[in-house]
């Protein structure tokens, strides 16, 4: 979830805010975008209220951490090989 919000911020919100800021330096006011920022604020508050704790890997258990590394390695390996055959056999 944190990765998703990070990607949305990096690729959508940050460039958009930079664009709005640069236009405001030229004297162009974009008051039409104010409802977008109000909705964005309400979405952030809603997501924050859904969970008691932040959705980050703070200090996971050692077993969960090992499982995360193993699954990440398997996903990366399957992605690189594009081999979606899950039968394990020796040749």
Tab-separated table of C-alpha atoms in Angstrom:
chain	number	residue	atom	x	y	z
A	1	UNK	CA	0.000	0.000	0.000
A	2	UNK	CA	2.849	2.345	0.842
A	3	UNK	CA	4.480	1.540	-2.491
A	4	UNK	CA	1.266	2.380	-4.333
A	5	UNK	CA	0.897	5.750	-2.634
A	6	UNK	CA	4.569	6.481	-3.178
A	7	UNK	CA	4.268	5.803	-6.909
A	8	UNK	CA	1.107	7.912	-7.175
A	9	UNK	CA	2.862	10.762	-5.394
A	10	UNK	CA	6.058	10.503	-7.459
A	11	UNK	CA	4.474	10.178	-10.879
A	12	UNK	CA	1.216	12.099	-10.557
A	13	UNK	CA	0.981	14.478	-7.654
A	14	UNK	CA	4.484	15.886	-7.457
A	15	UNK	CA	4.725	16.809	-11.172
A	16	UNK	CA	1.179	18.210	-11.023
A	17	UNK	CA	1.991	20.371	-8.021
A	18	UNK	CA	5.179	21.572	-9.699
A	19	UNK	CA	3.195	22.513	-12.797
A	20	UNK	CA	0.615	24.424	-10.736
A	21	UNK	CA	3.392	26.190	-8.813
A	22	UNK	CA	5.198	27.233	-12.008
A	23	UNK	CA	1.964	28.537	-13.503
A	24	UNK	CA	1.269	30.522	-10.341
A	25	UNK	CA	4.676	32.194	-10.726
A	26	UNK	CA	3.519	33.411	-14.129
A	27	UNK	CA	0.432	34.940	-12.546
A	28	UNK	CA	-2.010	32.250	-13.678
A	29	UNK	CA	-4.343	31.148	-10.880
A	30	UNK	CA	-5.787	27.688	-11.250
A	31	UNK	CA	-8.704	27.860	-8.836
A	32	UNK	CA	-10.412	25.098	-10.792
A	33	UNK	CA	-7.998	22.617	-9.190
A	34	UNK	CA	-9.046	23.435	-5.620
A	35	UNK	CA	-11.785	20.736	-5.512
A	36	UNK	CA	-9.183	18.161	-6.593
A	37	UNK	CA	-7.000	19.017	-3.604
A	38	UNK	CA	-9.997	18.920	-1.249
A	39	UNK	CA	-10.877	15.434	-2.522
A	40	UNK	CA	-7.235	14.376	-2.236
A	41	UNK	CA	-7.129	15.550	1.370
A	42	UNK	CA	-10.299	13.633	2.195
A	43	UNK	CA	-8.881	10.453	0.588
A	44	UNK	CA	-5.707	10.755	2.649
A	45	UNK	CA	-7.759	11.213	5.831
A	46	UNK	CA	-9.983	8.247	4.925
A	47	UNK	CA	-7.029	5.946	4.334
A	48	UNK	CA	-5.448	7.155	7.557
A	49	UNK	CA	-8.633	6.351	9.501
A	50	UNK	CA	-9.032	2.855	8.010
A	51	UNK	CA	-6.037	1.427	9.814
A	52	UNK	CA	-4.913	1.822	13.416
A	53	UNK	CA	-1.251	1.786	12.519
A	54	UNK	CA	0.636	3.107	9.487
A	55	UNK	CA	0.968	0.656	6.602
A	56	UNK	CA	4.738	0.280	6.565
A	57	UNK	CA	7.121	-2.524	7.370
A	58	UNK	CA	8.362	-1.123	10.659
A	59	UNK	CA	9.837	-4.061	12.519
A	60	UNK	CA	8.491	-7.311	11.081
A	61	UNK	CA	9.003	-10.735	12.607
A	62	UNK	CA	12.044	-12.599	11.300
A	63	UNK	CA	9.872	-15.278	9.671
A	64	UNK	CA	7.726	-12.686	7.914
A	65	UNK	CA	10.853	-10.854	6.738
A	66	UNK	CA	12.395	-14.061	5.338
A	67	UNK	CA	9.106	-14.935	3.631
A	68	UNK	CA	8.991	-11.445	2.117
A	69	UNK	CA	12.527	-11.810	0.720
A	70	UNK	CA	11.832	-15.284	-0.656
A	71	UNK	CA	8.592	-14.202	-2.325
A	72	UNK	CA	10.238	-11.093	-3.744
A	73	UNK	CA	13.006	-13.226	-5.218
A	74	UNK	CA	10.542	-15.686	-6.730
A	75	UNK	CA	8.431	-12.919	-8.243
A	76	UNK	CA	11.527	-11.270	-9.701
A	77	UNK	CA	12.748	-14.600	-11.086
A	78	UNK	CA	9.382	-15.411	-12.679
A	79	UNK	CA	9.177	-11.896	-14.109
A	80	UNK	CA	12.659	-12.060	-15.651
A	81	UNK	CA	12.182	-15.516	-17.160
A	82	UNK	CA	8.552	-14.967	-18.134
A	83	UNK	CA	8.142	-18.627	-17.245
A	84	UNK	CA	4.715	-18.993	-15.727
A	85	UNK	CA	4.821	-22.799	-15.609
A	86	UNK	CA	4.652	-23.737	-11.941
A	87	UNK	CA	5.608	-27.393	-12.355
A	88	UNK	CA	8.912	-28.105	-10.649
A	89	UNK	CA	10.860	-30.938	-12.240
A	90	UNK	CA	14.494	-31.877	-12.804
A	91	UNK	CA	15.777	-32.254	-16.308
